mmCIF file of C-alpha atoms in Angstrom:
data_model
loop_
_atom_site.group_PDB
_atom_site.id
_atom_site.type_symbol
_atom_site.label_atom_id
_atom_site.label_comp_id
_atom_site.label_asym_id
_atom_site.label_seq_id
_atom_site.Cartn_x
_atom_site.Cartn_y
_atom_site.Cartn_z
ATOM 1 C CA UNK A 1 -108.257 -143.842 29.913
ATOM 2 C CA UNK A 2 -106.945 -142.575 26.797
ATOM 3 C CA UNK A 3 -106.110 -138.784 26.175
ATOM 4 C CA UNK A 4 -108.613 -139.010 23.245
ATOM 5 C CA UNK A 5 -111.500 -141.634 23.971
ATOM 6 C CA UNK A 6 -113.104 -143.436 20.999
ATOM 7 C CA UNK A 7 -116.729 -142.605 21.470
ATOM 8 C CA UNK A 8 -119.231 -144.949 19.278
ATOM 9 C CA UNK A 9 -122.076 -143.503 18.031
ATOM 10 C CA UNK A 10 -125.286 -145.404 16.446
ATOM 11 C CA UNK A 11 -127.593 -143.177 14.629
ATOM 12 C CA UNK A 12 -130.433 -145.564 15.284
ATOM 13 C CA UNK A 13 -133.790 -145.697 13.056
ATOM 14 C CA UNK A 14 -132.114 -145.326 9.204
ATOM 15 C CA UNK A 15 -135.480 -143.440 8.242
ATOM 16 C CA UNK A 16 -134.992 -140.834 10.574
ATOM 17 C CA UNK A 17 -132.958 -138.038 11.729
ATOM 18 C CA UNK A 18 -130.388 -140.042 13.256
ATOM 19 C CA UNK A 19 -128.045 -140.378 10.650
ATOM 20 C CA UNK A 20 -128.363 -136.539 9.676
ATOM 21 C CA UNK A 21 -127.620 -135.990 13.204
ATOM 22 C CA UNK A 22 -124.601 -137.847 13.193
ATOM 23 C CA UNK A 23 -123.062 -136.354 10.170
ATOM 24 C CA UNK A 24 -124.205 -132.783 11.235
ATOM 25 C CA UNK A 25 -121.794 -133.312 14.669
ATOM 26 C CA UNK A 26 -118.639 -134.930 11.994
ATOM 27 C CA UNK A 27 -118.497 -131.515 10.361
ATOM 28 C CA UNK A 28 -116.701 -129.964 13.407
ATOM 29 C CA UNK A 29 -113.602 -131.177 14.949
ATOM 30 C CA UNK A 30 -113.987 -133.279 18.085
ATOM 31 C CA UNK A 31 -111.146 -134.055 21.167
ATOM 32 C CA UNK A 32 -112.154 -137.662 20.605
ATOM 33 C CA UNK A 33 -112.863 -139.957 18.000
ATOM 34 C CA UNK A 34 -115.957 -140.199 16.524
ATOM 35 C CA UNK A 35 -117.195 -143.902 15.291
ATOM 36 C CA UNK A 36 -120.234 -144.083 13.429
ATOM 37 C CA UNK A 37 -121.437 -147.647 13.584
ATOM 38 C CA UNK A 38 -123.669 -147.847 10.598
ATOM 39 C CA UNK A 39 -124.576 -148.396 7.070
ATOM 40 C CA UNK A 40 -121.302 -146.509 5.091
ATOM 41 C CA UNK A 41 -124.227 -145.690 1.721
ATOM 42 C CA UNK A 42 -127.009 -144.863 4.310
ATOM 43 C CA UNK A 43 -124.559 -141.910 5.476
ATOM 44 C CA UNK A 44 -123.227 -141.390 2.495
ATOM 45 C CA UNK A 45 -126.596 -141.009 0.549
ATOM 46 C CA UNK A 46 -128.088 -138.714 3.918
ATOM 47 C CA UNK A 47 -124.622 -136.489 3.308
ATOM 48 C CA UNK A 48 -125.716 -135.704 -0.496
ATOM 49 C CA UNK A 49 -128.894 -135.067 0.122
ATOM 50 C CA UNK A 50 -128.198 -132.648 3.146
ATOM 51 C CA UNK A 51 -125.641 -131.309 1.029
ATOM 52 C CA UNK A 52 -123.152 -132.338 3.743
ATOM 53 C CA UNK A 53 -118.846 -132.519 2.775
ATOM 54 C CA UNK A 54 -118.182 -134.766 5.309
ATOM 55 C CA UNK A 55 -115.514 -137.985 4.123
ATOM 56 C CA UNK A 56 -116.471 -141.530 5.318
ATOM 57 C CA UNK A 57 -113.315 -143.264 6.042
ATOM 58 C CA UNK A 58 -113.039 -146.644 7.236
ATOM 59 C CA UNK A 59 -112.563 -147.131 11.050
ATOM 60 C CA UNK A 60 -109.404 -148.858 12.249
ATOM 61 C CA UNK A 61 -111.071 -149.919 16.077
ATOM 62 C CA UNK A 62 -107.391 -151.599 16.929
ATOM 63 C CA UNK A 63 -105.359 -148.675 16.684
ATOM 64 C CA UNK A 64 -104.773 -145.729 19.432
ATOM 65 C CA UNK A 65 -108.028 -143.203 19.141
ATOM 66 C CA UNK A 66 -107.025 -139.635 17.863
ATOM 67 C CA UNK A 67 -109.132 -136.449 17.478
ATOM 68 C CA UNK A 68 -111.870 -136.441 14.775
ATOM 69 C CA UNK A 69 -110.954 -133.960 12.078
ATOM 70 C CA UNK A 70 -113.677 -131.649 11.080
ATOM 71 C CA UNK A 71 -115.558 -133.325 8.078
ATOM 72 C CA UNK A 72 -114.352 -136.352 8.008
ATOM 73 C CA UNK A 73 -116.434 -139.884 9.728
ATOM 74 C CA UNK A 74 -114.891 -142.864 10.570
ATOM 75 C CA UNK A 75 -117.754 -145.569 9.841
ATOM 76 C CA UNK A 76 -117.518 -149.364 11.211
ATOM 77 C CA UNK A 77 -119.936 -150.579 8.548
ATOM 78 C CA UNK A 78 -122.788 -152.376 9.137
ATOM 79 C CA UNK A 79 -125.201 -153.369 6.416
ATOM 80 C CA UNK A 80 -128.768 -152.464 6.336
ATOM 81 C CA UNK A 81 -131.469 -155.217 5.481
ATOM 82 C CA UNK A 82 -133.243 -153.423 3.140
ATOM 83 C CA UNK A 83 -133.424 -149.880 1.034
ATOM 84 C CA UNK A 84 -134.569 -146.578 3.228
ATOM 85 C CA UNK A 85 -136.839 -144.521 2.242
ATOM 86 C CA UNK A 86 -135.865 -141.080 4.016
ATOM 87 C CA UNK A 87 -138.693 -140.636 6.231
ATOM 88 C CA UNK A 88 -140.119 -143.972 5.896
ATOM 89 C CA UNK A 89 -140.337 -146.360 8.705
ATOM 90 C CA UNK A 90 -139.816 -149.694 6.849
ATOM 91 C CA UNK A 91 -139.813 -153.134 9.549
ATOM 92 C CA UNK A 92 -137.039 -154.995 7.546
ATOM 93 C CA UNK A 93 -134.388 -152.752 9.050
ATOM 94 C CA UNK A 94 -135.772 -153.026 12.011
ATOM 95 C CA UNK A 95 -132.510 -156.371 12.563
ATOM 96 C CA UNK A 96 -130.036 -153.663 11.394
ATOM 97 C CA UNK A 97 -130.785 -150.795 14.362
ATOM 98 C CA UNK A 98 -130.452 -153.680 16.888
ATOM 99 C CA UNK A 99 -126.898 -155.148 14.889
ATOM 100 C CA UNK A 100 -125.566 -151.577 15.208
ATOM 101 C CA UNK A 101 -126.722 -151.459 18.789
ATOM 102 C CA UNK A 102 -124.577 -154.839 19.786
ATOM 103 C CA UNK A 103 -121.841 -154.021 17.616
ATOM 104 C CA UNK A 104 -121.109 -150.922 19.309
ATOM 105 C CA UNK A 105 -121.893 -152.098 22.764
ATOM 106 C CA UNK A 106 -119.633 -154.878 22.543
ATOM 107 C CA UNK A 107 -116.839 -152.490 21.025
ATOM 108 C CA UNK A 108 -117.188 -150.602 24.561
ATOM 109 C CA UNK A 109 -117.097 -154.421 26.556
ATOM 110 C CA UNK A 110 -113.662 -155.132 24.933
ATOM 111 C CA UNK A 111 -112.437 -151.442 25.833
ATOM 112 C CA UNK A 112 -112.144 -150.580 21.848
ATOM 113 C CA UNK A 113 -114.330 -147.834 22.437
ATOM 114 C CA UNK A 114 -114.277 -145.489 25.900
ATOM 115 C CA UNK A 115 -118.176 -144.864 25.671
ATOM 116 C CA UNK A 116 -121.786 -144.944 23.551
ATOM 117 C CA UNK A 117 -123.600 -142.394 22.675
ATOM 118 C CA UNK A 118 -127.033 -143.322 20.919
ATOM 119 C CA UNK A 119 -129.596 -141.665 18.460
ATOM 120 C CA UNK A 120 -133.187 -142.468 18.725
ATOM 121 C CA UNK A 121 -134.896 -145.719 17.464
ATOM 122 C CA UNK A 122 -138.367 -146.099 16.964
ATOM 123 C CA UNK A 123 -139.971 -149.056 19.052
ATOM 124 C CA UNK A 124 -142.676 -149.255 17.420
ATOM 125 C CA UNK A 125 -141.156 -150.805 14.119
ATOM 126 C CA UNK A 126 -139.028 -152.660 16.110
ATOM 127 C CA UNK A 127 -141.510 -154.662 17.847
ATOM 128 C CA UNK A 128 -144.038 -155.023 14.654
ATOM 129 C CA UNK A 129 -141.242 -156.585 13.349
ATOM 130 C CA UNK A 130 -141.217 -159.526 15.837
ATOM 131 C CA UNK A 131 -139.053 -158.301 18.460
ATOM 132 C CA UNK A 132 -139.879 -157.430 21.922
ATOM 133 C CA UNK A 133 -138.245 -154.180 22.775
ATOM 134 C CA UNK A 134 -138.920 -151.395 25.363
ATOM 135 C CA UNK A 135 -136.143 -149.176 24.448
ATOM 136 C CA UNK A 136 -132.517 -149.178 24.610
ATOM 137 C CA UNK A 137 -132.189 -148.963 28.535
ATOM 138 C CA UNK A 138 -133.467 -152.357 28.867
ATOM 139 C CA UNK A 139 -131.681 -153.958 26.014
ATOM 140 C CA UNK A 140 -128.492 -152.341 27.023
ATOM 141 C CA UNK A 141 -128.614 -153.563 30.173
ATOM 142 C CA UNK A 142 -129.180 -157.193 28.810
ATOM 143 C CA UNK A 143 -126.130 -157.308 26.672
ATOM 144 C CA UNK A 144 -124.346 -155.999 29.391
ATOM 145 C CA UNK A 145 -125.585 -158.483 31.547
ATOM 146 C CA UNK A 146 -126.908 -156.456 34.249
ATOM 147 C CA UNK A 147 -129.865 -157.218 36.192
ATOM 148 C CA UNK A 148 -130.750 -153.627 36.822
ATOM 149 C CA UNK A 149 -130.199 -150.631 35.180
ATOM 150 C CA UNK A 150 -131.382 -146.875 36.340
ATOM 151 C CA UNK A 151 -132.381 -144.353 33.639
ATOM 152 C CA UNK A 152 -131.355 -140.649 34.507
ATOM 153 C CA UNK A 153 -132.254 -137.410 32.274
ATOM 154 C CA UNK A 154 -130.280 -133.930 32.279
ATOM 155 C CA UNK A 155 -130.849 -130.903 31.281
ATOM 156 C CA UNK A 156 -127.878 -128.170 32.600
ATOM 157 C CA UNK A 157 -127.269 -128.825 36.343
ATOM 158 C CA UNK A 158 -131.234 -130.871 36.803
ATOM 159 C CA UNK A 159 -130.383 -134.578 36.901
ATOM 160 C CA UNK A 160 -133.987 -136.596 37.306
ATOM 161 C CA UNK A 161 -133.291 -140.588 37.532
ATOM 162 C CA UNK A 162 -136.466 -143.093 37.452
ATOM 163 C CA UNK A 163 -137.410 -145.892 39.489
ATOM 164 C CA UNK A 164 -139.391 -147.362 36.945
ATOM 165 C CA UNK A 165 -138.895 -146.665 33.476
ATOM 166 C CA UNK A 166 -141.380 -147.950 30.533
ATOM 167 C CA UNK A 167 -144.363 -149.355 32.297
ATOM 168 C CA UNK A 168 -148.306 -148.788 32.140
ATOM 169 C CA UNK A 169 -148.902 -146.517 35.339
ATOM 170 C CA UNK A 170 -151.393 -149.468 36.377
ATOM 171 C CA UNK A 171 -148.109 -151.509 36.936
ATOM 172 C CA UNK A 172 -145.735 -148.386 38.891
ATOM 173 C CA UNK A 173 -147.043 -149.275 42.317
ATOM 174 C CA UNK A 174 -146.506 -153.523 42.314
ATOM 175 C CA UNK A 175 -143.178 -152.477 40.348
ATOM 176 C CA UNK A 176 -141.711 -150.204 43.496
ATOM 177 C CA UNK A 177 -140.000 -153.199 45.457
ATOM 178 C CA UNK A 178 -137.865 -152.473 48.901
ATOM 179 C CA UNK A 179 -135.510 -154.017 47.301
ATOM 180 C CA UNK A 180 -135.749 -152.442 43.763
ATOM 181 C CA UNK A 181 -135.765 -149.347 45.128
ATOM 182 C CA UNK A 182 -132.549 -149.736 47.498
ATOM 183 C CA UNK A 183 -130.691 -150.633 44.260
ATOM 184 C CA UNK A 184 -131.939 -147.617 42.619
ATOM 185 C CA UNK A 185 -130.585 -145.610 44.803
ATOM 186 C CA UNK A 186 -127.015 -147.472 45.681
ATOM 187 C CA UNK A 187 -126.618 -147.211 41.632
ATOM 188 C CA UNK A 188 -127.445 -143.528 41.746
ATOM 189 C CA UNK A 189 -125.117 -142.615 44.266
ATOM 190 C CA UNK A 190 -122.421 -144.477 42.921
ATOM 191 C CA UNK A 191 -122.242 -143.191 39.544
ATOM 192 C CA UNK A 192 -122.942 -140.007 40.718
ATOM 193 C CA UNK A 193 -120.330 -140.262 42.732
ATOM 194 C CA UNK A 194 -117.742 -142.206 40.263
ATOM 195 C CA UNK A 195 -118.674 -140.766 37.054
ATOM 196 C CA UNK A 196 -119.798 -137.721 37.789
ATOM 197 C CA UNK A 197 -117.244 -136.266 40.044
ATOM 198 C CA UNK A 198 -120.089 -135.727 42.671
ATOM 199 C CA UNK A 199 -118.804 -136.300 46.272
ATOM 200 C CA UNK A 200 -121.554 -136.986 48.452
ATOM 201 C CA UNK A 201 -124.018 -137.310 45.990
ATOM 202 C CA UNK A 202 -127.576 -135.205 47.610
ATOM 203 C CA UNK A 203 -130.905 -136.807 46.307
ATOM 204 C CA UNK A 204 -134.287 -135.739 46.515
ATOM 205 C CA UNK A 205 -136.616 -138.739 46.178
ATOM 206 C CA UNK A 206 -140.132 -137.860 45.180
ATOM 207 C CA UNK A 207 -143.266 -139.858 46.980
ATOM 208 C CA UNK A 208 -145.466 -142.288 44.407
ATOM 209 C CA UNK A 209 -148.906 -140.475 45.622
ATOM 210 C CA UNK A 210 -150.490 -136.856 45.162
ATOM 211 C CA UNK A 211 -148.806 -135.276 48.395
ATOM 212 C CA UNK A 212 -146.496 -138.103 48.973
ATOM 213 C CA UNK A 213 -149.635 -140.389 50.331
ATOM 214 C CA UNK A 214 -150.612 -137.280 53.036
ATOM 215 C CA UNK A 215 -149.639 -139.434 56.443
ATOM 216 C CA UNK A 216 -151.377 -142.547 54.209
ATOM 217 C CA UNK A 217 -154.414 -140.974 53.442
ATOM 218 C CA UNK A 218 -153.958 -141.383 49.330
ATOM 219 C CA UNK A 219 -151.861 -144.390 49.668
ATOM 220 C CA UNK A 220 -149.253 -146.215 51.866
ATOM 221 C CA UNK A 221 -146.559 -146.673 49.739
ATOM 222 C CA UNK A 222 -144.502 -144.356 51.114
ATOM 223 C CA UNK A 223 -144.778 -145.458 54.693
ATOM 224 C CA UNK A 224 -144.766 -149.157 53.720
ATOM 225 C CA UNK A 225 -142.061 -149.222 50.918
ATOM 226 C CA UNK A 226 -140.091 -145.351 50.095
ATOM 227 C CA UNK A 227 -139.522 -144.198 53.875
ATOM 228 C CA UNK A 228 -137.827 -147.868 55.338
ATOM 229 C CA UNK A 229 -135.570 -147.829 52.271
ATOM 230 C CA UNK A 230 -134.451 -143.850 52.577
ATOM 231 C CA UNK A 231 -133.934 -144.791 56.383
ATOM 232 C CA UNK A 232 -132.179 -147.749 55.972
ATOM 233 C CA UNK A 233 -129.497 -146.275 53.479
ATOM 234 C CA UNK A 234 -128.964 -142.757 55.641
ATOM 235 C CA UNK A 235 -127.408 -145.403 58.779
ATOM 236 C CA UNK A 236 -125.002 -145.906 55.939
ATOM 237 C CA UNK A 237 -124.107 -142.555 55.461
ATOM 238 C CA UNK A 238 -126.245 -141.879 51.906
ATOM 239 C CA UNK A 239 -127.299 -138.444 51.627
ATOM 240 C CA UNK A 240 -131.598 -138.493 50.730
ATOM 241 C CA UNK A 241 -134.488 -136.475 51.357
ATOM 242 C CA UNK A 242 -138.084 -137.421 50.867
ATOM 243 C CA UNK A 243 -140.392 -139.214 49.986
ATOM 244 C CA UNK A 244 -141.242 -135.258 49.035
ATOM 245 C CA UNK A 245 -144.118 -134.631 47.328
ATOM 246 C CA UNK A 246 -143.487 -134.399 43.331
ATOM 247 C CA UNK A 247 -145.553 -131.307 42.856
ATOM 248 C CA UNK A 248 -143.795 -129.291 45.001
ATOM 249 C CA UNK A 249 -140.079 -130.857 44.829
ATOM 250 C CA UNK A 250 -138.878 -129.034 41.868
ATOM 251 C CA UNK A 251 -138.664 -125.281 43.011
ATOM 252 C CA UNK A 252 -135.746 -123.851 43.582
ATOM 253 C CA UNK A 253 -135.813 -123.914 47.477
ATOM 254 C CA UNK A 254 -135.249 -127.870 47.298
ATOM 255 C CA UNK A 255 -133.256 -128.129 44.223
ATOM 256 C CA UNK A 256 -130.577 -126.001 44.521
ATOM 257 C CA UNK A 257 -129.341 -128.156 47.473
ATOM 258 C CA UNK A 258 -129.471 -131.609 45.332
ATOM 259 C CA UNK A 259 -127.261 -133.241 42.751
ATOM 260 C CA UNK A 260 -130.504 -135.508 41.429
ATOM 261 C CA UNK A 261 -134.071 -136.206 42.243
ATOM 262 C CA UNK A 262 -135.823 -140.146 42.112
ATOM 263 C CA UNK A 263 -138.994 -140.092 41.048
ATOM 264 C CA UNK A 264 -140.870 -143.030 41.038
ATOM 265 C CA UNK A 265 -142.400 -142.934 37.429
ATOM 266 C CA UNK A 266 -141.574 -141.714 33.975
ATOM 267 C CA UNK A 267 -144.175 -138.832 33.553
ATOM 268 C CA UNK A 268 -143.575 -137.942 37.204
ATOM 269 C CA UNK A 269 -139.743 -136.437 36.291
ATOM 270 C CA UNK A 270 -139.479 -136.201 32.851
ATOM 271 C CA UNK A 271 -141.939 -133.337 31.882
ATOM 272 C CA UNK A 272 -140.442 -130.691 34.168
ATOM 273 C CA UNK A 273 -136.926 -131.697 32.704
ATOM 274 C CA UNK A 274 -138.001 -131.467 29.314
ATOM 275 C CA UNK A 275 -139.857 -128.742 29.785
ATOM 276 C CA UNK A 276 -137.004 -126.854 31.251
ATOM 277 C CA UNK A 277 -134.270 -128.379 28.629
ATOM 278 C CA UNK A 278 -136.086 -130.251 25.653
ATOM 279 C CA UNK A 279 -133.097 -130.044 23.082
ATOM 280 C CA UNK A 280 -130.167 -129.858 24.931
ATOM 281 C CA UNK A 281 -131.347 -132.752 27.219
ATOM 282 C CA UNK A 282 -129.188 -136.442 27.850
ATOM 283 C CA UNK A 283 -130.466 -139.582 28.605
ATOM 284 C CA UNK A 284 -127.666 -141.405 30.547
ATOM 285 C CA UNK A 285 -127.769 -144.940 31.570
ATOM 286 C CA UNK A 286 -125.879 -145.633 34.714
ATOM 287 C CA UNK A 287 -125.475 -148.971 36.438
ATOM 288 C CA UNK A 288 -123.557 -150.549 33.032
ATOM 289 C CA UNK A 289 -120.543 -151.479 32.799
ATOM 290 C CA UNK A 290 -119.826 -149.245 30.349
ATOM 291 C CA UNK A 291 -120.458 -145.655 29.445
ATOM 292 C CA UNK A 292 -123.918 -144.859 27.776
ATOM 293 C CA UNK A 293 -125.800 -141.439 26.976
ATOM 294 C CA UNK A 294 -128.371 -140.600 24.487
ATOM 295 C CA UNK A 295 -130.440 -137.465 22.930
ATOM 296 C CA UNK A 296 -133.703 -136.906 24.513
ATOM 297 C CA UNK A 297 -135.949 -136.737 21.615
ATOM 298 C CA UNK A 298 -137.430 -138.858 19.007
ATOM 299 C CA UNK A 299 -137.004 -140.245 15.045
ATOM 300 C CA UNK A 300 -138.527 -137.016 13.681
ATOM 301 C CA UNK A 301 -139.605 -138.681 10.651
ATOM 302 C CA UNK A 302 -140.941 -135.413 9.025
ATOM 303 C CA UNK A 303 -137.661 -133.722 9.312
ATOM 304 C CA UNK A 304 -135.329 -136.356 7.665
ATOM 305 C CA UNK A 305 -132.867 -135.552 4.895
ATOM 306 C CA UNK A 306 -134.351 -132.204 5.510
ATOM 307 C CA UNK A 307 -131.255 -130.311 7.358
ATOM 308 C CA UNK A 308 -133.329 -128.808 9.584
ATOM 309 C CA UNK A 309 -132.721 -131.696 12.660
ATOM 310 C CA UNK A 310 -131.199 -129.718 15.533
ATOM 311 C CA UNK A 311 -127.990 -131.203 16.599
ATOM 312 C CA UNK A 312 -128.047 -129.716 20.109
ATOM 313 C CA UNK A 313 -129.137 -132.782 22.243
ATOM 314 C CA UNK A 314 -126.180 -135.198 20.216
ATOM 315 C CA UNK A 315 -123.527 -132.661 21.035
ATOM 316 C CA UNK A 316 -124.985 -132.550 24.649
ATOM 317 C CA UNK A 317 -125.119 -136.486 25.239
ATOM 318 C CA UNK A 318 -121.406 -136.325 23.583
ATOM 319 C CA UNK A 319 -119.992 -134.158 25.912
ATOM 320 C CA UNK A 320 -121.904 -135.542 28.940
ATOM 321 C CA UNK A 321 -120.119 -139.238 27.576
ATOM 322 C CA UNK A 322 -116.990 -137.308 27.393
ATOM 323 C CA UNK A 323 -117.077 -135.630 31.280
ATOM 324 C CA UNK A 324 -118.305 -139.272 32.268
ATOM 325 C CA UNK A 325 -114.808 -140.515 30.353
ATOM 326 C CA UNK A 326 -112.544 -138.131 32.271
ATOM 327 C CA UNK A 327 -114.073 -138.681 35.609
ATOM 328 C CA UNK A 328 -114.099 -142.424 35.066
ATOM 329 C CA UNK A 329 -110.482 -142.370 33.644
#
């Protein structure tokens, strides 16, 4: 791993905050180097209006990687489809999020970048312009060519990963396989253990029901599916607790002796982590080949070109990408 990974960075939906994000984090020096792959005007235009001095040079992705200076951006350009509007979702550009997205990604296949580190899209103009997409866990993990991918939040020392990630609740309980679930958890551990520095990686995996099914009596998915998995993977030395039940799990008395929780569902986790971090939050992907984290919020439409976008959750997924480099490395 180089002394000073190349981290690329996409600012995702060109109406939003994404790009005013991205420029706010170039005007302070970094210990790697910063790629912005985007539109070179797009940032340049977002710059005036916030009233931003920060120098768009060219990026040079076959040379060594060497410390971002403070104001300055290297951009690996990549054109937009149409005109933005600050603050003004507009389908036609809807191609251009998803180029920058493979660019970048394939820039971290071929080792020219050490990790990604993503800004937030907006699926919604993304699939009313023709294209199926559920977010960038699931398209990541098809340009990677992974089969399965697990999506982790953290906020500070809580790390909560999901078994299922972007799914009607009427579809959770079919989508909560034996053997869905073991891979959940084998991918987990591992990158816990391997990019994270975590030895022995402790997890706290949350039951599906209200009281973790109560002995079966609200459900029997966690005598029929959760508990044979858990058991089968402690013979092999993993280290899990549960199926706990989710409404109780999070105090202190359980998780200050774990290094993640599982729940089963996306609105099971992700409100007491948000809740306890919204901001400074980072959405990781683990199971990819390469490194990926993200902020935890949204395009923010309303606050575009405004300057009043809080950079904390970009400079929190950057350093999380950066730990992930070192312990990786």
């Amino acid at each position: 791993m180089h002394a000073h990974p190349r981290i690329a960075l996409t600012p995702g939906e060109p109406a939003g905050i994404g790009p005013d994000l991205v420029l706010k984090l170039a005007t302070s020096a970094q210990s790697a180097e910063l790629v912005a792959f985007a539109d070179r005007d797009l940032l340049a235009e977002r710059a005036r209006q916030l009233n931003l001095d920060v120098r768009l040079v060219d990026a040079d992705l076959g040379i060594p990687p060497a410390p971002s200076e403070g104001g300055t951006l290297r951009v690996q350009h990549i054109p937009l489809r149409a005109p933005v509007r600050t603050g003004h979702l507009d389908p036609a550009n809807a191609p251009y999020v998803l180029d920058t997205l493979r660019t970048a990604t394939d820039a971290c296949l071929t080792q020219q970048c050490q990790a990604l580190v993503t800004g937030p899209v907006h699926k919604g103009v993304i699939n009313d312009a023709g294209v199926a997409f559920s977010g960038h866990t699931e398209f990541l993990a098809e340009q990677c060519g992974v089969d399965q991918v697990v999506m982790m939040l953290t906020a500070g020392s809580l790390r909560v990963a999901l078994a299922t990630t972007h799914l009607p609740l009427s579809a959770v309980s079919a989508a909560i396989t034996p053997a869905g679930l073991e891979r959940t958890l084998r991918i987990l551990c591992a990158d816990l253990e391997q990019r994270m520095g975590i030895a022995s990686p402790r997890v706290l995996v949350c039951g599906l029901n209200p009281h973790a099914g109560e002995g079966g009596h609200l459900g029997r998915e966690e005598i029929e599916v959760i508990e044979p998995v858990l058991e089968r993977l402690r013979t092999e030395g993993l280290q899990l607790r549960g199926p706990l039940p989710a409404d109780t799990l999070f105090l202190p008395k359980y998780l200050d002796h774990a290094d993640a929780v599982l729940a089963m569902y996306h609105d099971q986790g992700l409100p007491v982590l948000k809740h306890d971090g919204f901001g400074r939050a980072v959405n990781i992907t683990l199971g990819l080949p390469i490194i990926r984290t993200s902020v935890d919020h949204g395009t923010a439409l309303d606050l575009a070109g405004s300057g009043r976008a809080d950079v904390g959750s970009l400079e929190a997924a950057l350093d999380a990408a950066l730990l992930m480099c070192r312990h990786t490395g």
